[in-house]
Coordinates of C-alpha atoms and ligand atoms in Angstrom, one line a residue:
M1 CA 0.0 0.0 0.0
F2 CA 1.5 3.3 -1.0
S3 CA 0.2 6.9 -1.2
R4 CA 0.8 9.9 -3.4
F5 CA -1.7 11.8 -1.4
R6 CA 0.1 11.8 2.0
P7 CA 3.0 14.3 2.5
K8 CA 6.2 12.3 2.9
I9 CA 9.8 13.1 3.9
V10 CA 12.3 10.5 2.7
L11 CA 15.3 10.3 5.0
E12 CA 17.9 9.2 2.4
G13 CA 21.4 10.5 2.7
Y14 CA 24.2 10.9 5.2
W15 CA 23.3 10.2 8.8
K16 CA 25.6 10.6 11.9
F17 CA 26.9 7.2 13.0
K18 CA 28.5 5.9 16.2
L19 CA 29.6 2.4 17.1
D20 CA 28.7 1.3 20.7
P21 CA 30.7 -1.9 21.3
N22 CA 30.3 -1.7 25.0
K23 CA 26.6 -1.0 24.9
K24 CA 26.9 2.2 27.0
G25 CA 24.7 4.3 24.7
E26 CA 21.3 3.9 26.4
E27 CA 22.7 4.4 29.9
E28 CA 24.6 7.5 28.7
G29 CA 21.5 9.0 27.0
W30 CA 22.8 8.8 23.4
F31 CA 19.1 8.9 22.3
N32 CA 19.2 12.7 23.0
G33 CA 22.0 13.3 20.5
L34 CA 25.2 11.6 19.2
R35 CA 28.7 13.0 19.8
T36 CA 30.4 11.8 16.7
G37 CA 32.1 13.0 13.5
D38 CA 31.4 9.7 11.7
L39 CA 28.9 9.6 8.8
I40 CA 27.1 6.8 7.1
Y41 CA 24.8 6.5 4.1
V42 CA 21.2 5.3 4.5
P43 CA 19.9 3.1 2.9
S44 CA 22.8 0.6 2.9
S45 CA 24.4 -1.8 5.3
W46 CA 27.2 -0.4 7.4
N47 CA 29.8 -3.1 6.8
E48 CA 31.4 -2.2 3.4
Q49 CA 31.1 1.6 3.8
R50 CA 34.3 1.5 5.8
P51 CA 36.8 -1.4 6.2
Q52 CA 36.9 -0.9 10.0
W53 CA 33.2 -1.6 10.2
D54 CA 33.3 -4.6 7.9
Q55 CA 33.3 -7.3 10.6
Y56 CA 31.5 -5.2 13.2
M57 CA 28.7 -7.1 15.0
G58 CA 26.9 -5.4 17.9
V59 CA 25.3 -2.1 18.6
A60 CA 25.6 1.1 16.5
W61 CA 23.7 4.4 16.6
Y62 CA 22.3 6.6 13.8
E63 CA 21.1 10.2 13.9
N64 CA 19.3 12.4 11.4
E65 CA 17.2 15.5 11.5
F66 CA 14.2 16.6 9.5
F67 CA 12.0 19.7 9.3
V68 CA 8.2 19.4 9.8
P69 CA 6.3 22.3 8.3
K70 CA 3.8 24.1 10.5
E71 CA 1.0 23.4 8.1
Y72 CA 1.1 19.7 9.0
D73 CA 0.0 20.5 12.6
G74 CA -3.0 18.3 13.5
M75 CA -1.9 15.5 11.2
R76 CA -0.8 12.1 12.4
V77 CA 2.9 11.3 12.0
W78 CA 4.3 7.9 11.1
L79 CA 7.9 6.7 10.7
T80 CA 8.4 3.8 8.4
F81 CA 11.6 1.7 8.4
E82 CA 11.6 -0.7 5.5
G83 CA 14.5 -2.8 6.8
V84 CA 16.9 -2.5 9.8
S85 CA 19.3 -5.4 10.6
Y86 CA 18.6 -6.8 13.1
K87 CA 17.0 -5.0 16.0
A88 CA 16.0 -1.4 16.2
K89 CA 15.0 1.0 18.9
V90 CA 13.8 4.4 17.8
W91 CA 13.6 7.8 19.6
L92 CA 12.3 11.1 18.3
N93 CA 13.3 14.3 20.1
G94 CA 14.5 12.1 23.0
E95 CA 11.2 10.3 23.3
F96 CA 11.1 6.5 22.8
L97 CA 8.8 5.5 20.0
G98 CA 9.2 1.8 19.8
E99 CA 11.3 -1.2 18.8
H100 CA 11.4 -4.0 16.2
E101 CA 13.1 -7.3 15.7
G102 CA 13.8 -8.8 12.3
A103 CA 15.8 -7.4 9.4
F104 CA 13.6 -8.1 6.4
T105 CA 10.1 -6.8 7.3
Q106 CA 9.1 -3.2 7.5
F107 CA 7.7 -1.5 10.6
K108 CA 5.8 1.7 11.2
L109 CA 5.9 3.7 14.4
N110 CA 3.6 6.5 15.5
A111 CA 5.2 9.8 16.4
D112 CA 2.2 12.0 17.2
K113 CA 3.3 12.8 20.8
A114 CA 7.0 13.4 20.1
V115 CA 6.9 15.4 16.9
K116 CA 7.5 19.2 16.7
F117 CA 5.6 21.1 14.0
G118 CA 7.3 24.1 12.4
D119 CA 10.7 22.9 13.7
Y120 CA 13.5 20.5 13.3
N121 CA 13.1 17.0 14.7
K122 CA 15.9 14.7 15.8
L123 CA 15.6 11.1 15.0
I124 CA 17.9 8.6 16.7
V125 CA 18.0 4.8 16.0
E126 CA 19.9 2.2 18.0
V127 CA 20.7 -0.8 15.8
D128 CA 21.8 -4.2 17.1
N129 CA 22.9 -6.9 14.8
T130 CA 24.2 -9.3 17.4
L131 CA 23.8 -12.8 16.0
T132 CA 22.5 -15.5 18.4
K133 CA 20.8 -18.8 18.2
K134 CA 17.5 -17.0 18.9
N135 CA 17.7 -14.8 15.9
V136 CA 15.7 -15.5 12.7
P137 CA 17.8 -16.6 10.9
P138 CA 20.0 -18.0 13.7
G139 CA 23.8 -18.1 14.2
E140 CA 26.6 -17.5 16.7
G141 CA 28.9 -15.0 15.1
M142 CA 29.9 -13.1 11.9
N143 CA 31.7 -16.2 10.7
N144 CA 29.6 -18.8 12.5
T145 CA 26.1 -18.4 10.9
Y146 CA 23.6 -21.1 10.3
F147 CA 23.1 -19.6 6.9
D148 CA 25.3 -19.1 3.9
F149 CA 25.2 -15.3 3.3
F150 CA 27.1 -12.4 5.0
H151 CA 25.5 -11.1 8.2
Y152 CA 25.2 -7.4 7.4
G153 CA 24.1 -4.8 9.9
G154 CA 22.4 -1.4 9.7
I155 CA 19.5 0.6 8.3
F156 CA 19.8 -0.9 4.9
R157 CA 16.4 -0.1 3.3
P158 CA 14.5 3.2 2.9
V159 CA 13.2 5.2 5.9
Y160 CA 10.5 7.9 5.6
V161 CA 8.2 10.1 7.6
E162 CA 4.6 10.1 6.5
F163 CA 1.7 12.4 7.5
T164 CA -1.9 11.3 7.5
N165 CA -5.2 12.9 8.4
P166 CA -6.6 11.7 11.8
D167 CA -9.0 9.7 9.7
Y168 CA -7.0 7.4 7.6
I169 CA -6.9 4.1 5.7
E170 CA -4.9 1.5 7.7
D171 CA -4.9 -1.5 5.4
L172 CA -6.2 -3.0 2.2
T173 CA -6.5 -6.7 1.5
V174 CA -7.1 -7.5 -2.1
I175 CA -8.1 -10.9 -3.6
T176 CA -8.7 -11.3 -7.3
D177 CA -8.9 -14.0 -10.0
H178 CA -8.2 -14.0 -13.7
K179 CA -11.9 -13.7 -14.5
G180 CA -12.4 -10.4 -12.7
L181 CA -13.2 -11.2 -9.1
L182 CA -12.4 -8.2 -6.9
K183 CA -12.6 -8.6 -3.1
V184 CA -11.3 -5.8 -1.0
D185 CA -11.2 -5.7 2.8
I186 CA -10.6 -2.1 4.0
T187 CA -9.5 -1.2 7.5
V188 CA -10.0 2.4 8.5
V189 CA -9.2 4.4 11.6
G190 CA -11.5 7.4 12.1
E191 CA -14.6 8.9 13.5
G192 CA -18.0 10.0 12.2
R193 CA -19.6 9.0 8.9
L194 CA -16.9 7.7 6.6
I195 CA -17.1 6.5 3.1
V196 CA -14.5 4.6 1.1
K197 CA -14.5 5.1 -2.6
L198 CA -12.7 2.5 -4.6
T199 CA -11.6 3.1 -8.2
L200 CA -9.8 0.9 -10.5
V201 CA -7.6 2.5 -13.2
D202 CA -6.0 0.7 -16.1
D203 CA -2.5 1.3 -17.5
E204 CA -3.8 3.9 -19.8
G205 CA -5.3 5.9 -17.0
R206 CA -8.9 4.9 -17.8
E207 CA -11.3 4.3 -14.9
V208 CA -12.7 0.8 -15.4
Y209 CA -14.5 0.4 -12.1
S210 CA -15.8 2.5 -9.2
K211 CA -17.8 1.9 -6.1
S212 CA -18.4 3.6 -2.7
V213 CA -19.1 1.8 0.6
E214 CA -19.8 3.1 4.1
V215 CA -17.3 2.2 6.8
K216 CA -18.8 0.3 9.8
K217 CA -16.8 -0.2 12.9
G218 CA -13.6 0.6 11.1
K219 CA -14.3 -2.0 8.3
A220 CA -15.6 -1.9 4.8
T221 CA -15.8 -4.7 2.2
I222 CA -16.3 -5.0 -1.5
D223 CA -17.0 -8.3 -3.1
D224 CA -17.6 -7.7 -6.8
H225 CA -16.8 -8.6 -10.3
V226 CA -15.1 -6.4 -12.8
S227 CA -15.9 -7.2 -16.4
G228 CA -13.5 -7.2 -19.3
V229 CA -10.3 -7.2 -17.2
K230 CA -7.0 -8.2 -18.8
P231 CA -5.4 -11.0 -16.6
W232 CA -1.9 -10.7 -15.2
S233 CA 0.7 -13.2 -16.3
P234 CA 4.5 -13.3 -17.0
E235 CA 3.7 -12.9 -20.7
E236 CA 1.4 -10.0 -20.1
P237 CA 1.8 -8.4 -16.6
N238 CA -1.3 -6.3 -16.8
L239 CA -1.5 -4.1 -13.7
Y240 CA -4.3 -1.9 -12.5
T241 CA -4.1 0.8 -9.9
L242 CA -6.6 0.3 -7.1
R243 CA -7.2 3.6 -5.5
A244 CA -9.0 3.9 -2.2
S245 CA -10.2 7.3 -1.1
L246 CA -11.5 8.0 2.4
I247 CA -14.3 10.6 2.3
K248 CA -15.8 12.5 5.2
D249 CA -18.2 15.5 4.8
N250 CA -17.7 15.4 1.0
E251 CA -13.9 15.9 1.4
V252 CA -11.2 13.4 0.6
K253 CA -9.3 12.8 3.9
D254 CA -6.9 10.1 2.7
M255 CA -6.0 8.2 -0.4
V256 CA -3.9 5.1 -0.9
E257 CA -3.1 3.0 -3.9
E258 CA -2.2 -0.6 -4.6
N259 CA -0.9 -2.1 -7.9
I260 CA -3.0 -5.1 -8.4
G261 CA -3.3 -7.9 -11.1
F262 CA -6.2 -10.2 -11.9
R263 CA -4.8 -13.7 -11.6
S264 CA -5.4 -17.0 -9.9
V265 CA -3.0 -19.6 -8.6
A266 CA -3.9 -23.2 -7.8
V267 CA -2.2 -26.6 -7.2
R268 CA -4.1 -29.6 -8.5
N269 CA -3.4 -32.9 -10.1
G270 CA 0.3 -32.6 -9.3
R271 CA 0.6 -29.3 -11.3
L272 CA 0.8 -25.6 -10.6
Y273 CA -1.8 -23.5 -12.4
L274 CA -1.8 -19.8 -13.2
N275 CA -5.1 -18.5 -14.6
D276 CA -6.3 -22.1 -15.0
R277 CA -3.4 -23.1 -17.2
P278 CA -0.5 -25.3 -16.1
I279 CA 2.7 -23.3 -15.7
F280 CA 6.5 -24.0 -15.6
L281 CA 8.8 -21.9 -13.4
K282 CA 12.1 -21.1 -14.9
G283 CA 14.4 -19.0 -12.8
V284 CA 16.9 -18.5 -10.0
G285 CA 17.4 -18.2 -6.3
R286 CA 18.6 -14.6 -5.8
H287 CA 20.1 -12.6 -3.0
E288 CA 20.0 -8.9 -2.0
D289 CA 23.7 -8.4 -2.1
F290 CA 26.0 -5.9 -3.8
P291 CA 29.5 -4.4 -3.3
V292 CA 29.6 -1.5 -0.8
T293 CA 25.8 -1.1 -0.4
G294 CA 25.8 -4.6 1.2
K295 CA 22.2 -5.8 1.6
Y296 CA 20.7 -2.9 -0.2
L297 CA 20.1 -3.3 -4.0
P298 CA 19.9 0.1 -5.6
G299 CA 17.2 0.6 -8.2
A300 CA 19.6 0.7 -11.1
V301 CA 21.0 -2.7 -10.1
L302 CA 17.6 -4.1 -9.8
I303 CA 16.7 -2.9 -13.3
R304 CA 19.8 -4.5 -14.7
D305 CA 19.0 -7.8 -12.9
F306 CA 15.4 -7.9 -14.1
Y307 CA 16.4 -7.3 -17.8
L308 CA 19.2 -9.9 -17.5
M309 CA 16.7 -12.5 -16.1
K310 CA 14.2 -11.7 -18.9
E311 CA 16.9 -12.1 -21.5
L312 CA 17.8 -15.5 -20.0
G313 CA 14.2 -16.6 -20.6
M314 CA 13.3 -16.6 -16.8
N315 CA 9.9 -16.1 -15.5
S316 CA 10.4 -16.8 -11.8
F317 CA 12.6 -16.4 -8.7
R318 CA 12.5 -17.2 -5.0
T319 CA 13.3 -14.4 -2.5
S320 CA 16.0 -16.6 -1.0
H321 CA 16.3 -16.5 2.0
Y322 CA 14.2 -13.6 3.3
P323 CA 11.4 -11.3 2.1
Y324 CA 12.9 -8.8 -0.4
S325 CA 12.5 -5.0 -0.5
N326 CA 9.4 -3.3 -1.8
A327 CA 11.3 -1.9 -4.8
H328 CA 12.5 -5.4 -5.6
L329 CA 9.0 -6.9 -5.6
D330 CA 7.5 -3.9 -7.4
L331 CA 9.6 -4.8 -10.4
A332 CA 8.4 -8.4 -10.2
D333 CA 4.8 -7.2 -10.4
K334 CA 5.5 -4.8 -13.2
L335 CA 7.7 -7.0 -15.3
G336 CA 5.8 -10.3 -14.8
F337 CA 7.9 -12.6 -12.5
L338 CA 6.4 -15.4 -10.5
V339 CA 7.8 -15.1 -7.0
I340 CA 8.1 -17.6 -4.2
L341 CA 8.2 -15.3 -1.2
E342 CA 10.4 -16.9 1.5
S343 CA 10.4 -16.1 5.2
P344 CA 13.7 -15.4 6.9
M345 CA 13.7 -18.8 8.6
V346 CA 16.9 -20.2 7.2
G347 CA 18.8 -23.0 8.9
A348 CA 16.4 -24.0 11.8
R349 CA 17.9 -26.8 13.9
E350 CA 16.4 -29.3 16.2
E351 CA 16.6 -27.0 19.2
H352 CA 14.3 -24.5 17.4
F353 CA 11.6 -27.1 16.5
T354 CA 10.2 -27.3 20.0
D355 CA 11.1 -23.8 21.3
R356 CA 7.7 -22.1 21.7
E357 CA 9.1 -18.6 22.1
Y358 CA 11.2 -19.0 18.9
I359 CA 8.3 -20.5 16.9
E360 CA 6.1 -17.5 17.9
K361 CA 8.8 -15.1 16.8
V362 CA 9.1 -16.9 13.4
K363 CA 5.3 -16.7 13.1
R364 CA 5.3 -13.0 13.8
M365 CA 7.8 -12.4 11.1
I366 CA 5.8 -14.5 8.6
E367 CA 2.8 -12.4 9.6
E368 CA 4.6 -9.2 8.9
M369 CA 5.9 -10.5 5.6
I370 CA 2.4 -11.5 4.4
K371 CA 0.9 -8.1 5.6
Q372 CA 3.5 -6.3 3.6
H373 CA 3.3 -8.2 0.3
K374 CA -0.1 -10.0 0.2
N375 CA -1.6 -7.9 -2.5
R376 CA 1.2 -8.5 -5.1
P377 CA 0.2 -10.5 -8.2
S378 CA 3.8 -11.6 -8.5
V379 CA 3.7 -13.5 -5.2
I380 CA 2.3 -17.0 -6.1
M381 CA 3.6 -19.1 -3.3
Y382 CA 5.1 -18.8 0.2
S383 CA 8.1 -20.6 1.5
V384 CA 8.1 -20.9 5.3
A385 CA 11.7 -21.9 5.6
N386 CA 15.0 -22.8 3.8
E387 CA 16.9 -25.9 4.7
P388 CA 15.7 -26.6 8.2
R389 CA 17.3 -29.8 9.7
S390 CA 14.1 -31.6 8.7
N391 CA 15.4 -35.2 8.8
V392 CA 14.2 -35.5 12.4
E393 CA 10.6 -36.3 13.4
T394 CA 10.1 -33.0 15.4
A395 CA 10.6 -31.1 12.1
Y396 CA 7.1 -32.1 11.0
D397 CA 5.2 -30.2 13.7
F398 CA 7.4 -27.2 13.3
I399 CA 6.9 -26.9 9.5
K400 CA 3.2 -27.9 9.8
E401 CA 2.6 -25.1 12.3
L402 CA 4.2 -22.5 10.1
C403 CA 2.2 -23.7 7.0
D404 CA -1.0 -23.7 9.0
H405 CA -0.2 -20.2 10.1
V406 CA 0.3 -19.0 6.5
K407 CA -3.0 -20.7 5.4
K408 CA -4.9 -18.9 8.2
L409 CA -3.5 -15.5 7.2
D410 CA -3.8 -16.1 3.4
P411 CA -5.7 -19.2 2.1
T412 CA -5.2 -18.1 -1.5
R413 CA -1.6 -19.2 -2.1
P414 CA 0.2 -22.6 -1.9
V415 CA 2.9 -23.1 0.7
T416 CA 6.2 -24.8 0.5
F417 CA 9.7 -24.9 2.2
A418 CA 13.1 -25.7 0.6
S419 CA 14.3 -29.1 1.7
M420 CA 17.9 -30.5 1.6
F421 CA 16.8 -33.9 2.9
H422 CA 14.7 -35.2 0.0
T423 CA 13.7 -38.8 0.7
E424 CA 14.9 -38.5 4.3
D425 CA 12.8 -35.4 5.0
K426 CA 10.1 -35.8 7.7
A427 CA 8.1 -32.6 6.9
L428 CA 7.2 -32.9 3.2
E429 CA 3.7 -34.1 4.0
A430 CA 2.9 -30.6 5.3
V431 CA 3.3 -28.7 2.1
D432 CA 1.4 -28.1 -1.2
V433 CA 4.5 -28.1 -3.3
I434 CA 7.7 -30.0 -2.5
S435 CA 10.8 -27.9 -3.0
L436 CA 14.2 -29.5 -3.2
N437 CA 17.7 -28.2 -3.1
I438 CA 20.1 -30.6 -4.9
Y439 CA 23.9 -30.4 -5.2
L440 CA 24.9 -33.9 -6.4
G441 CA 28.0 -33.5 -8.6
W442 CA 29.2 -30.7 -6.3
Y443 CA 29.2 -31.3 -2.5
K444 CA 28.5 -35.0 -3.1
Y445 CA 30.2 -36.7 -6.1
P446 CA 32.6 -33.8 -6.5
G447 CA 33.9 -33.6 -10.1
E448 CA 31.4 -36.3 -11.2
I449 CA 28.6 -34.4 -13.1
D450 CA 27.2 -37.5 -14.8
E451 CA 27.1 -39.6 -11.7
G452 CA 25.6 -36.6 -9.7
V453 CA 22.8 -36.1 -12.3
R454 CA 22.1 -39.8 -12.4
E455 CA 21.8 -39.9 -8.6
A456 CA 19.7 -36.8 -8.5
E457 CA 17.3 -38.4 -11.0
R458 CA 17.0 -41.5 -8.9
I459 CA 16.3 -39.4 -5.8
L460 CA 13.7 -37.3 -7.5
D461 CA 11.9 -40.3 -8.9
K462 CA 11.9 -41.7 -5.4
V463 CA 10.4 -38.6 -3.8
H464 CA 7.8 -38.5 -6.5
E465 CA 6.9 -42.1 -5.7
M466 CA 6.6 -41.3 -2.0
Y467 CA 4.3 -38.2 -2.7
P468 CA 2.7 -38.9 -6.1
D469 CA 0.1 -36.1 -5.7
K470 CA 2.5 -33.3 -4.9
P471 CA 4.3 -31.3 -7.6
I472 CA 8.0 -31.0 -7.2
L473 CA 10.0 -27.8 -7.7
I474 CA 13.8 -27.7 -7.8
T475 CA 14.6 -24.6 -5.7
E476 CA 18.3 -25.0 -5.9
F477 CA 20.9 -26.7 -8.1
G478 CA 24.2 -25.3 -9.2
A479 CA 28.0 -25.3 -9.1
G480 CA 30.6 -22.8 -8.2
A481 CA 32.7 -21.1 -10.9
V482 CA 35.5 -18.6 -10.4
S483 CA 34.9 -16.0 -13.2
G484 CA 37.8 -16.2 -15.6
F485 CA 39.0 -19.6 -14.6
H486 CA 38.9 -21.9 -17.6
H487 CA 39.9 -25.6 -17.8
D488 CA 39.8 -28.4 -20.2
P489 CA 38.6 -30.9 -19.2
P490 CA 36.0 -29.1 -17.1
V491 CA 37.1 -29.3 -13.4
M492 CA 35.3 -27.9 -10.4
W493 CA 35.4 -24.1 -10.0
S494 CA 36.0 -23.7 -13.8
E495 CA 33.3 -21.8 -15.8
E496 CA 33.2 -24.9 -18.1
Y497 CA 32.3 -27.2 -15.2
Q498 CA 29.4 -24.9 -14.0
A499 CA 28.1 -24.6 -17.6
E500 CA 28.2 -28.3 -18.2
F501 CA 26.7 -29.1 -14.7
I502 CA 23.7 -26.7 -15.4
R503 CA 23.2 -28.0 -18.9
K504 CA 23.0 -31.6 -17.8
Y505 CA 20.7 -30.9 -14.9
I506 CA 18.3 -28.9 -17.1
E507 CA 18.2 -31.7 -19.7
M508 CA 17.3 -34.2 -17.0
L509 CA 14.8 -32.0 -15.1
K510 CA 12.8 -31.0 -18.2
R511 CA 12.0 -34.6 -19.0
K512 CA 10.2 -35.2 -15.6
E513 CA 6.5 -34.5 -15.9
Y514 CA 6.1 -34.1 -12.1
I515 CA 8.6 -31.2 -12.0
I516 CA 6.8 -27.8 -12.1
G517 CA 9.9 -25.7 -12.3
M518 CA 13.6 -25.2 -11.7
H519 CA 15.6 -22.4 -10.1
I520 CA 19.4 -22.3 -10.6
W521 CA 21.4 -21.4 -7.5
N522 CA 22.3 -18.4 -7.8
F523 CA 21.6 -15.4 -10.0
A524 CA 24.9 -13.7 -9.0
D525 CA 27.9 -14.4 -6.7
F526 CA 27.2 -13.1 -3.3
R527 CA 29.1 -12.4 -0.1
T528 CA 29.3 -15.1 2.6
P529 CA 30.9 -15.5 6.0
Q530 CA 34.6 -16.3 5.9
S531 CA 35.1 -20.0 5.6
A532 CA 37.5 -22.6 4.2
R533 CA 34.9 -23.4 1.5
R534 CA 34.5 -19.9 0.2
V535 CA 36.8 -17.2 -1.2
I536 CA 34.8 -14.3 0.2
L537 CA 31.9 -15.0 -2.1
N538 CA 29.7 -18.0 -2.9
R539 CA 30.7 -18.5 -6.5
K540 CA 27.6 -20.2 -7.8
G541 CA 26.4 -17.1 -9.5
L542 CA 25.5 -17.2 -13.2
F543 CA 26.8 -13.6 -13.0
T544 CA 29.7 -12.2 -11.0
R545 CA 28.8 -10.0 -8.0
T546 CA 29.0 -7.0 -10.4
R547 CA 26.7 -8.7 -12.9
Q548 CA 29.1 -9.8 -15.6
P549 CA 28.2 -13.1 -17.3
K550 CA 30.0 -16.4 -16.8
L551 CA 30.0 -19.2 -19.5
A552 CA 26.8 -20.8 -18.1
V553 CA 24.7 -17.8 -19.0
K554 CA 24.8 -18.8 -22.7
I555 CA 23.5 -22.3 -21.9
V556 CA 20.7 -21.1 -19.6
K557 CA 19.6 -18.6 -22.2
E558 CA 19.4 -21.3 -24.9
E559 CA 17.7 -23.8 -22.7
F560 CA 15.2 -21.6 -20.8
N561 CA 14.1 -19.8 -23.9
K562 CA 13.1 -23.2 -25.4
I563 CA 10.8 -24.0 -22.4
P564 CA 7.4 -22.3 -22.7
T565 CA 5.8 -20.6 -19.6
F566 CA 2.4 -22.1 -20.1
L567 CA 2.6 -25.9 -20.8
E568 CA -0.7 -26.0 -22.7
Ligands
ADA601 C1 22.3 -24.4 0.5 C2 21.5 -23.1 0.9 C3 22.0 -21.9 0.1 C4 23.3 -21.9 -0.6 C5 23.8 -23.3 -1.0 C6 25.3 -23.5 -1.4 O1 21.6 -25.2 -0.2 O2 20.1 -23.2 0.7 O3 21.9 -20.8 1.0 O4 24.2 -21.0 -0.3 O5 23.5 -24.2 0.0 O6 25.7 -22.8 -2.3 O7 25.9 -24.2 -0.7

């Protein structure tokens, strides 16, 4: 949900910055103002902005100021943080506004009591990226993570101040189908007689639908049918702007917008359907990772990535291994990508499966993820976890509880998780779609592509035999290649080995009728913790970290462009 109606101040730029390794800041009242000459850029992770901060894990403080015009007096004031890694505490003009845990979901704090109109306002944020076994995802240190990507810290996604009328629209939940169903649940905060007017505008600015409803006890609902809509699909990502205006005494008090698409998703007869047609997912697992900006992908990089994916014949990706930024997923909606939206629950171990407090935390993050992205046509499936240690019995209840939680919040989309245990996995019964990460010919059978692919085929057939009604998606397969390293014959880490590995896997996978898609691991090289297995980066990218192609790109382009999106 976004608004072009509400005044907004975007806090992008240089902020004051101060490390607090001994955690003295709160005691010493740093929330009143920071004594520091250090600067940092927001949005971006702190680590690569200065070599001294690269391996820093712990508490750091941020400060910025913004001016609020006098004319805004009487409006409500909200601060939105789209992503802070990992915990945040926020003060405005010395007053505590609230806190949040979890790097990858946005949070909004009210600042009505603390704000000063017609004056400068001092915003201070305490950020803590200490990694513990209780974090989601968990770990024990910068180079002892239970996940295979660099543990960045900081305010790495946009921050803004937004002003609303005291009567305002709090939330829209939109459900559509490809035939024109339009169901909208509107939540409103306000007093007196309030009307919500919904209008639907097509990409040429034509109003194709309009209806007004009265708000009762803060709620209004529309359950209708719009005739003549153009469905949303990867081939034609038709978007409509759903505009909701809040009207009181014949005056518009608030207006919000949502880009929506008319499309339906279903799993039946072992297949995945989009708009009642069986579909095949061709794509990658990605990461939000870039030199210097860390976990922030600037808009220009995103544009490059999406055009590269399109050129390679891709129609899909997974937000491995956490919910991505709004800007990232906006492009998926606009350019027609089928997204598997993954929760930040990577690397759960046995100790997590029965830890009630931990499970509730994961569920809270899943709830925030769904609230933030539920109206996106691009999101066709949720993944509740990546590679939990799901070869033990207790994994089933853990995964089942997360899947049920998702279904309760959003019954319209299928649910999955990415498994590394295949036939040994104890939780596959809980999902709609089985997702498997496979590395035979790399970690197992190193140097033996043919043997790896043969064994992968045997395992896949076996999983299919065990769960004949469930479609199977390959969420990861791939091999590392150091860009510029060539070798004949193809040996591990050479560009030739990666290209050959991917070609042989694609050939095998596309022959299996129970497979509904394949995602290559990974779109681009990405930074990892330091380890004996990695040279700074995970090298399984089709592209380098700065988006230059490796040899495998040619193969993927040829192969993927031959596979149609719709199977019939
Ligand atoms: C796992 C994991 C990924 C990834 C991969 C690898 O399957 O899901 O995060 O990095 O391993 O390259 O080892």
